[in-house]
Steps between C-alpha positions, in 0.01 A plus 500: 500500500168667417201270542269726303276575798430774750330337798325827589335511158219301342674529163767264373749522219514288188782249515468448876642166617241281668416167656164342415342311789215252465348414840340160434206485738388157377177408327600663171456317172789695351856387453736697727764540228240620250371749757852633562552525124179699460586743779850546362336575165277760663808664654686489169204674335594822682875466476581334832805273494408176678820364658358236735184287510391337825204270572414474869269238646272664759334274756318779681504865386652737757285810567804727517713377209301225320812279490682346799780674689761255374388560144518876558859469624603284203335741258671800667835325451421449130411869465826608668728259313358583156461871582134504403269800529164332460310192613192414294258278692265296283224533758271762648675670792327702766640850563649378830665198337644718225647750748643228728659317208659822373653558844622140533634462146647849468350556156183611329218241502202486264230238470327353195230767497751784517707346220201460267388855573847628408484313168155635419612851591793480260306337214183712495500708184150647466355765729241248619765240579701748703189603695420137577851422617521809720168416662614142569834618638340755733258237626796274576703776665210622713527196724879521525550841654544323834847396387604847387779693662498721807408822318149355466458495878541875553187701566385812319327783681124532480306776328391820673583609855367189667609244247596239756779249442440494122558199277806284465691494174386143441135608532558787258666265252211256524253782439696618196506145365124463549436832324725407208334156469157664490612729215649207309180299535299790359735526204482124441120510517509759223734279295274202560196692374690604186609140443138392544390747230764365264389145577139599434597635158679176419192302599280707272762464229453124558852374512559208736779545756752222561716536812834326550553415866764299678788489743774753450761389243268232357539647151185713464673792331692272263174337392331842480774624267474191279120530469492875439837589347550747784827569681391489864797452733553124524808387691597214727429732790236495772236772457640609161149625417308710752264735318228330293529503121212453254533423129260414220526155337308307233384141549335239276131595478555815708600817322632673808577420863691676779790316664605623845838431662482549876737512795630159605386353828727357768458292813405704806430806287472785753139574586581870460588439135195284432280781630691779325512323164133411485441784253760359263381143550143597409603409144538143625172505694302616196679285240302268271776236514797432728816324385697380800866484392696246705875439505470125463879458536506653850526256793223686685265535202203351689555726801529799266170403340336491843640847581357645178159346565505648851564852368230461234251420776622796708441749218151363429539308173181307419577124522272454196722717277630275218867417546769252411865443583796551269784278620793713390877448468496162326841602367649467849394137550715197422361237263345284772335790681377645173336173393327471839370859486372463142330170585325656801396808302350281226272335758349830610280748319598789727873495424718600203875427519709778343837665476446873473869535420512261202135531394425130544131441579404866450279423197313243709461761775355751253255237377402424860434869572289542187303185578418610855400851394269373225361215710129534565432726201132532416307602191334842506278689257602864476303769316689812397426815307664460156702816570654348814826399338686507833256250651532266202880521517484427873300181439746380236800575721375342820265227385439250224236644262310193376237675288413854391187630322280806468159501666313814402685793650743291707814299432469167682805304615511145637820496700672259741678663794558470872217622725739746662593643159132533410443693824789729409351552155170595654659775714760619246327833453440564868 
């Protein structure tokens, strides 16, 4: 029976049969079953067929295999009996551990980082997304050439007549990876500069940016579609959305705002991906308001919140940026759970309970967004040339014009608006 894998290849086939292994090292606040379910969902996201799920209690991690020898033997028996071609470890494996486990189990082994990188590689749609994923994957692979096959140990001849012993294949491969990573970083720097120019234009155009953030599969894209009428991919699938999407929306008291749907976060998000996706996540860093979408029906909702907050810190989000939580998926709660969630949300001014699927609570969320964006508005006196119709229209669209009169050769406007909007108005012609 074909397992869907070639052990001498780093590629694997869709539909491969796999076992998901969760090495429980202790000290985790997460439920083991929920963790297995999440990892199985990650595997399903790229077409892997999860046949077995195994949680292993680890007293002391083994340097060579992470798990104990008895556990390795039992797992190898499972792989043989079910004719599996892949073992997905929900943990970070060293190159040596990965190679030893492949030898002992007789199948391909990937860790959590490798699995997430595969998903991102398959889901990236834009040129920028593909560059970011390739950079992250090369960074990951660079440290794993030690487990590569024997052809990497052969030496090449040196240059010239006295070239010496030359360089090994593994050294050449590392050099090629470094060169490719340097080129990718230059391309991403160029993309980042272009994105910065676009962001600068939006700031002069004075539209506030609202970023949806949250754990993967929390319902960000479903809420995004409901608020904007867009058709961004929204499925019960981990990492359904990878590339950022921006749409224009109207809010009470605000003529125009930009809503941004971003990639979902996940626990133990590979550091390579956090670094590579910083350009994309700059939309989050520079946002005027963050809405943290939480799957309130998930058993690990608090742990997921902590993971999201950790990533926000890693990418440099200002803690003072206005934000609130949208407790999503009310429709999945039973009556007792629902009443408890609604009661708790009512006590807090930083929470709105919603169902993005049914639309329940969305009007309250829109009101909350508008209130936060207009909070702290001040009154300004603006003097314009009477011929400046664009400036007058700008004031009406983005502020509340209280009074308007002519004073000699100038049109004078008394207008209430946010200080940040007033600053944008001041530089609109720059």
